[in-house]
Short mmCIF file of C-alpha atoms in Angstrom, two decimals:
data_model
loop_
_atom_site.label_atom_id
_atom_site.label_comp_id
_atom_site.label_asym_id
_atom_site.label_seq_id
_atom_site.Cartn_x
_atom_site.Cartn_y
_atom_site.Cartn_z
CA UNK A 1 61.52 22.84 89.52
CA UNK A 2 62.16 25.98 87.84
CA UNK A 3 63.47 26.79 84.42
CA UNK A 4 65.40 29.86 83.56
CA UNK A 5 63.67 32.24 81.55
CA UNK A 6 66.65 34.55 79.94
CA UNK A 7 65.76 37.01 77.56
CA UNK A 8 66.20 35.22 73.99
CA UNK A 9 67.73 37.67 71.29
CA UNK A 10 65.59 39.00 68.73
CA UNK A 11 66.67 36.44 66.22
CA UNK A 12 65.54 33.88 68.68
CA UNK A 13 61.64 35.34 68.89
CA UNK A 14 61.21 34.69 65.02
CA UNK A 15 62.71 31.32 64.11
CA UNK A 16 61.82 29.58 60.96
CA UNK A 17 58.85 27.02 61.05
CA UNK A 18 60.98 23.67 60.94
CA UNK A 19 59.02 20.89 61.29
CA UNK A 20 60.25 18.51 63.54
CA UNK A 21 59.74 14.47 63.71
CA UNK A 22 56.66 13.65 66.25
CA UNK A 23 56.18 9.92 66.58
CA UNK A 24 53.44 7.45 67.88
CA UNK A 25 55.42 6.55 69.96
CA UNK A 26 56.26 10.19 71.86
CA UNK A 27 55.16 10.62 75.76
CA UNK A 28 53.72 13.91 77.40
CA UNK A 29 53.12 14.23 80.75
CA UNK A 30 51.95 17.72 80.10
CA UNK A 31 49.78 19.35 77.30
CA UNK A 32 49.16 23.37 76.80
CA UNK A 33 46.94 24.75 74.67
CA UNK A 34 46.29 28.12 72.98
CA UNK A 35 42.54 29.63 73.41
CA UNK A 36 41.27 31.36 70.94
CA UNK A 37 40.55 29.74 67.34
CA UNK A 38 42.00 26.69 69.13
CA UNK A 39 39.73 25.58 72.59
CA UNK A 40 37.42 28.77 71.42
CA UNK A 41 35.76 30.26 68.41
CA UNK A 42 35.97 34.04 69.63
CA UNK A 43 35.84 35.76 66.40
CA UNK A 44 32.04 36.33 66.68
CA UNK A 45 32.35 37.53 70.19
CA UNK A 46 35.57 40.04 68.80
CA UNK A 47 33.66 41.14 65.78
CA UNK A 48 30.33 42.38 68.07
CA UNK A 49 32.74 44.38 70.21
CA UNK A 50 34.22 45.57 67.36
CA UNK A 51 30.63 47.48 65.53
CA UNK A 52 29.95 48.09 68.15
CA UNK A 53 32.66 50.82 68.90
CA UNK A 54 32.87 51.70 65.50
CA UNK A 55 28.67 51.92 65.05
CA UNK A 56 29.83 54.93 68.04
CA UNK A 57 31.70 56.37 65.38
CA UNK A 58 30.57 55.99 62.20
CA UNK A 59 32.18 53.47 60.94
CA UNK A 60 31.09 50.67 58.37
CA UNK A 61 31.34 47.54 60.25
CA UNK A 62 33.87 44.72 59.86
CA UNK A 63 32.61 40.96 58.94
CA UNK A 64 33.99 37.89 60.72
CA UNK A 65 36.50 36.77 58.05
CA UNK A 66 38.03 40.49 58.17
CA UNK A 67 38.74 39.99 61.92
CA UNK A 68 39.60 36.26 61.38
CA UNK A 69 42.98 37.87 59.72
CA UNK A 70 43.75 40.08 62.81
CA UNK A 71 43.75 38.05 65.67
CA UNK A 72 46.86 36.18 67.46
CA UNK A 73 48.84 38.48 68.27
CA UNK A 74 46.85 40.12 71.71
CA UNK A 75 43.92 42.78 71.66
CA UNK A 76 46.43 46.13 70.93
CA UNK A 77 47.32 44.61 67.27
CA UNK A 78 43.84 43.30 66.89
CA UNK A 79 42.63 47.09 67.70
CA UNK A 80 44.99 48.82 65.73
CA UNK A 81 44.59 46.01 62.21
CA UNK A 82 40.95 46.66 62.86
CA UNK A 83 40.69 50.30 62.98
CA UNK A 84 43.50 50.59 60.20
CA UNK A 85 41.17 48.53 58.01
CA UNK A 86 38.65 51.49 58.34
CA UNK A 87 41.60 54.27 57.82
CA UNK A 88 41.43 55.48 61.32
CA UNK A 89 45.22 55.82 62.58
CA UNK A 90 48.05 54.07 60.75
CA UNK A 91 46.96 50.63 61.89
CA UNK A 92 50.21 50.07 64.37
CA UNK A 93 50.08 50.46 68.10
CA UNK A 94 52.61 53.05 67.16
CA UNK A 95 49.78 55.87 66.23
CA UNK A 96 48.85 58.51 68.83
CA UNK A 97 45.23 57.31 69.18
CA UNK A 98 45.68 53.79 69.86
CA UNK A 99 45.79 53.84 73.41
CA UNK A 100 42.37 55.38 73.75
CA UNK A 101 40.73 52.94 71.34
CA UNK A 102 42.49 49.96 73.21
CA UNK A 103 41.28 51.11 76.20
CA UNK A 104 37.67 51.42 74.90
CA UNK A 105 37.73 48.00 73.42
CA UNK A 106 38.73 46.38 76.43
CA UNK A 107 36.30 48.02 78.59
CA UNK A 108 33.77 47.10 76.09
CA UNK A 109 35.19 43.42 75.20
CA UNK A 110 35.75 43.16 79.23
CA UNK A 111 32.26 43.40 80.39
CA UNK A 112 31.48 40.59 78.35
CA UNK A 113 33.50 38.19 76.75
CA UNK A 114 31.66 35.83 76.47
CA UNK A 115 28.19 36.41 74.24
CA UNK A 116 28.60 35.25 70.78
CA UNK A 117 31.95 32.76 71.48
CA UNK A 118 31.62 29.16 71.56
CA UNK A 119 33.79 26.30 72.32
CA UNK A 120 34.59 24.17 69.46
CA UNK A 121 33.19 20.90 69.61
CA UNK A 122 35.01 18.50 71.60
CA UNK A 123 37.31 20.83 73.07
CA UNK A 124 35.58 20.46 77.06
CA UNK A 125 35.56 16.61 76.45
CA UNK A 126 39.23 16.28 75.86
CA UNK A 127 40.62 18.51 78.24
CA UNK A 128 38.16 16.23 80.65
CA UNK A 129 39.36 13.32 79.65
CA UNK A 130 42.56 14.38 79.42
CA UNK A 131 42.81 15.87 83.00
CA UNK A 132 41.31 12.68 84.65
CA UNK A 133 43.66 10.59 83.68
CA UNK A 134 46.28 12.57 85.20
CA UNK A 135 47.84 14.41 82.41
CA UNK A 136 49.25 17.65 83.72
CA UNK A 137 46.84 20.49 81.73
CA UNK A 138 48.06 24.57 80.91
CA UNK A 139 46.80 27.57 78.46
CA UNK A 140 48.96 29.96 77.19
CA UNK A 141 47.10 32.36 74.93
CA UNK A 142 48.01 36.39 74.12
CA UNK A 143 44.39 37.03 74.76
CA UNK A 144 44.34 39.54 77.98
CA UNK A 145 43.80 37.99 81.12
CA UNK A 146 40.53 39.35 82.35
CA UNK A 147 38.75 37.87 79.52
CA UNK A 148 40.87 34.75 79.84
CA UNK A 149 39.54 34.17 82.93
CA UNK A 150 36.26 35.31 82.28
CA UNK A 151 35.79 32.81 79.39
CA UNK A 152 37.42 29.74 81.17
CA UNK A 153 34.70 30.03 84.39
CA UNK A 154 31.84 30.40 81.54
CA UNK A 155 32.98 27.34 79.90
CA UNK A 156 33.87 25.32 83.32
CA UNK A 157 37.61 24.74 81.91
CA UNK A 158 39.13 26.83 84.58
CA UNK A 159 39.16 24.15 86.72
CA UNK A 160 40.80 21.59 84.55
CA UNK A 161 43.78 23.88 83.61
CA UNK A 162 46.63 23.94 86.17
CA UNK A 163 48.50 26.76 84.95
CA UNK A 164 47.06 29.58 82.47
CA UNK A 165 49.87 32.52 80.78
CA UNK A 166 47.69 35.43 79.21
CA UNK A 167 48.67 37.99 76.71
CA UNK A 168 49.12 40.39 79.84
CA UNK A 169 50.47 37.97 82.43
CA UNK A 170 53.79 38.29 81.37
CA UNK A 171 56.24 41.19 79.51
CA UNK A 172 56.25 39.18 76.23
CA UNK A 173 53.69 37.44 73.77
CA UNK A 174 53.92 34.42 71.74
CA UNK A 175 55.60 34.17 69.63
CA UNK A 176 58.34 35.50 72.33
CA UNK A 177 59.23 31.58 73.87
CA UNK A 178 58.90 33.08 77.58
CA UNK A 179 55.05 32.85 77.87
CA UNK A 180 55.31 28.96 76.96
CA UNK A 181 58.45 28.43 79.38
CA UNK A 182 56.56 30.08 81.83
CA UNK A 183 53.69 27.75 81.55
CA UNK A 184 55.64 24.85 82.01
CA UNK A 185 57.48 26.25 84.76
CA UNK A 186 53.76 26.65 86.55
CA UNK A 187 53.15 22.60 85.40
CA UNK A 188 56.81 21.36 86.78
CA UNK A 189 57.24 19.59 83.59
CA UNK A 190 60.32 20.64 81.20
CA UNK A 191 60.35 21.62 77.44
CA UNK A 192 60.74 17.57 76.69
CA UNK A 193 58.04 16.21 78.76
CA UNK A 194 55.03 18.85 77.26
CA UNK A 195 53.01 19.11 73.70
CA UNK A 196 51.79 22.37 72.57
CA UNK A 197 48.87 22.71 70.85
CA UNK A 198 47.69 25.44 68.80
CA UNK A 199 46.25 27.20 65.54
CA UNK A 200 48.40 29.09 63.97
CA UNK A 201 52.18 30.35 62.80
CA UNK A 202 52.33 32.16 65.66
CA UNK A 203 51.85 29.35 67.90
CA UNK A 204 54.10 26.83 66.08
CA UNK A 205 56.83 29.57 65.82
CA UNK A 206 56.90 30.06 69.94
CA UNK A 207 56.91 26.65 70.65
CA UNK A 208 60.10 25.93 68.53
CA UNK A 209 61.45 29.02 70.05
CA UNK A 210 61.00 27.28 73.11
CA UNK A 211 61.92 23.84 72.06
CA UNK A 212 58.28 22.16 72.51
CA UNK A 213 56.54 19.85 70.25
CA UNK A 214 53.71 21.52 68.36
CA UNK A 215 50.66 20.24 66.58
CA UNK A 216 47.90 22.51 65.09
CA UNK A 217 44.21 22.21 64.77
CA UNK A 218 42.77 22.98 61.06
CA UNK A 219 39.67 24.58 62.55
CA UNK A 220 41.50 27.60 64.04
CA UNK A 221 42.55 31.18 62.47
CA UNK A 222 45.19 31.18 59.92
CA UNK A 223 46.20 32.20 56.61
CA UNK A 224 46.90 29.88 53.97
CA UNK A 225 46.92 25.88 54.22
CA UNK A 226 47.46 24.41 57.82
CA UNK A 227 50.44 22.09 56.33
CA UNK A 228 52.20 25.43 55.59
CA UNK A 229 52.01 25.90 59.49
CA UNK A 230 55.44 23.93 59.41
CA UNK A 231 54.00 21.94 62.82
CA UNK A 232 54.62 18.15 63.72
CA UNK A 233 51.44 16.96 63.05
CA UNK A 234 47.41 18.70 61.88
CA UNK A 235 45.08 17.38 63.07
CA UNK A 236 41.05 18.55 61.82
CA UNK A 237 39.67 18.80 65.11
CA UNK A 238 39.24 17.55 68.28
CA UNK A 239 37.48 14.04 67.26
CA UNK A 240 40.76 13.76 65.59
CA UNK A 241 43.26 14.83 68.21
CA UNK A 242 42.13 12.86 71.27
CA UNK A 243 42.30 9.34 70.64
CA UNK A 244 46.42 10.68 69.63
CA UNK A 245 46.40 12.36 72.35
CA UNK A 246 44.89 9.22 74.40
CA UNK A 247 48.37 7.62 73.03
CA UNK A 248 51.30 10.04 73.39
CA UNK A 249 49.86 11.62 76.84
CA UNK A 250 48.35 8.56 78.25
CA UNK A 251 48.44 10.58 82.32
CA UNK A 252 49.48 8.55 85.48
CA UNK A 253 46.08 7.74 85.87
CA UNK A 254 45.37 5.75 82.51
#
């Protein structure tokens, strides 16, 4: 089954966080998740890369809550927030030296992704439990895909995911709806049938551009109160989520 991914207007990319109503008694077949500061705490991992290109150059080094505030929206704004924050360039992918630096960081970041990130607790569990009882599994994350894949292997999730959208896979990032659509299209499972589950605004706000229920996990990277997220439902972490999950996705296998 495939699912027509037309180009949404600009409007379209950046709708209003509406929350909608997300009931007990809702049934998934499918559930796609976001990686980073949602399956992954990557912001230690991020931050090393980080000094460590800026240690080349003489720059004062940026803490973990500094690069907490730049990530979501794939490793060219994370490069150009982070090197902004020191005054170097204008802090936009627009300036005439961020192509070098991205290109730097992800040489650095892509030899090893994974030394200093950790899965959040109960993240492996769920998708486990999750994917043996036959609930249809996907990531869609704006993280590049070399690292993607790189991480998933490390942490043995690769195989429990049966369709993964990077930051690079596609044209478009979240919170563009096409990466999401795409996802779904790779599961065979349409916009109804699938939960979404995320972090952040920029999650919540591509899933409602693409018509998918959305809850968000308190633990991730965000500013401001998780309630102001406008998703269905918060939930603190993954001891929360699953025995929900266990309800409103209960797999053909259950």
């Amino acid at each position: 089954m495939l699912f027509p991914l037309s180009p949404p207007s600009p409007d379209h990319v950046r709708l209003s966080l509406r929350p909608l109503t997300l009931s007990d008694e809702a049934r998934f077949r499918a559930v796609i998740f976001d990686l980073d500061g949602t399956l992954l705490h990557s912001v230690p991992s991020l931050t090393r890369v980080l000094n460590a290109l800026f240690a080349e150059e003489g720059l004062a080094p940026l803490d973990e809550a500094q690069v907490c505030a730049m990530v979501g929206e794939g490793a060219g704004l994370l490069v150009a927030r982070a090197y902004g924050a020191r005054a170097v360039g204008s802090g936009t992918p627009e300036d005439p030296g961020h192509s070098g630096r991205v290109a730097r960081f992800m040489a650095c970041y892509g030899a090893d992704p994974v030394s200093g990130a950790t899965l959040y607790p109960g993240a492996a569990e769920t998708l486990q439990h999750m994917a043996g009882r036959g609930v249809r599994l996907g990531l869609c994350t704006n993280k590049p895909e070399g690292p993607t894949r790189a991480l998933l292997e490390a942490f043995a999730l690769a195989p429990l995911l049966g369709a993964v959208i990077a930051g690079d896979t596609l044209p478009w990032r979240k919170p563009d709806p096409r990466p999401l659509l795409a996802t779904l299209e790779r599961l065979d499972v349409p916009p109804g049938e699938v939960l979404f589950v995320g972090d952040s605004a920029i999650d919540v706000a591509c899933a409602r551009n693409a018509g998918v229920p959305v809850v968000v996990l308190a633990h991730g990277y965000r500013q401001g109160p998780v309630e102001a997220l406008g998703a269905d439902r918060a939930f603190q972490g993954f001891d929360d989520l699953m025995p929900w999950l266990a309800k409103v996705a209960p797999g053909d296998r259950a």
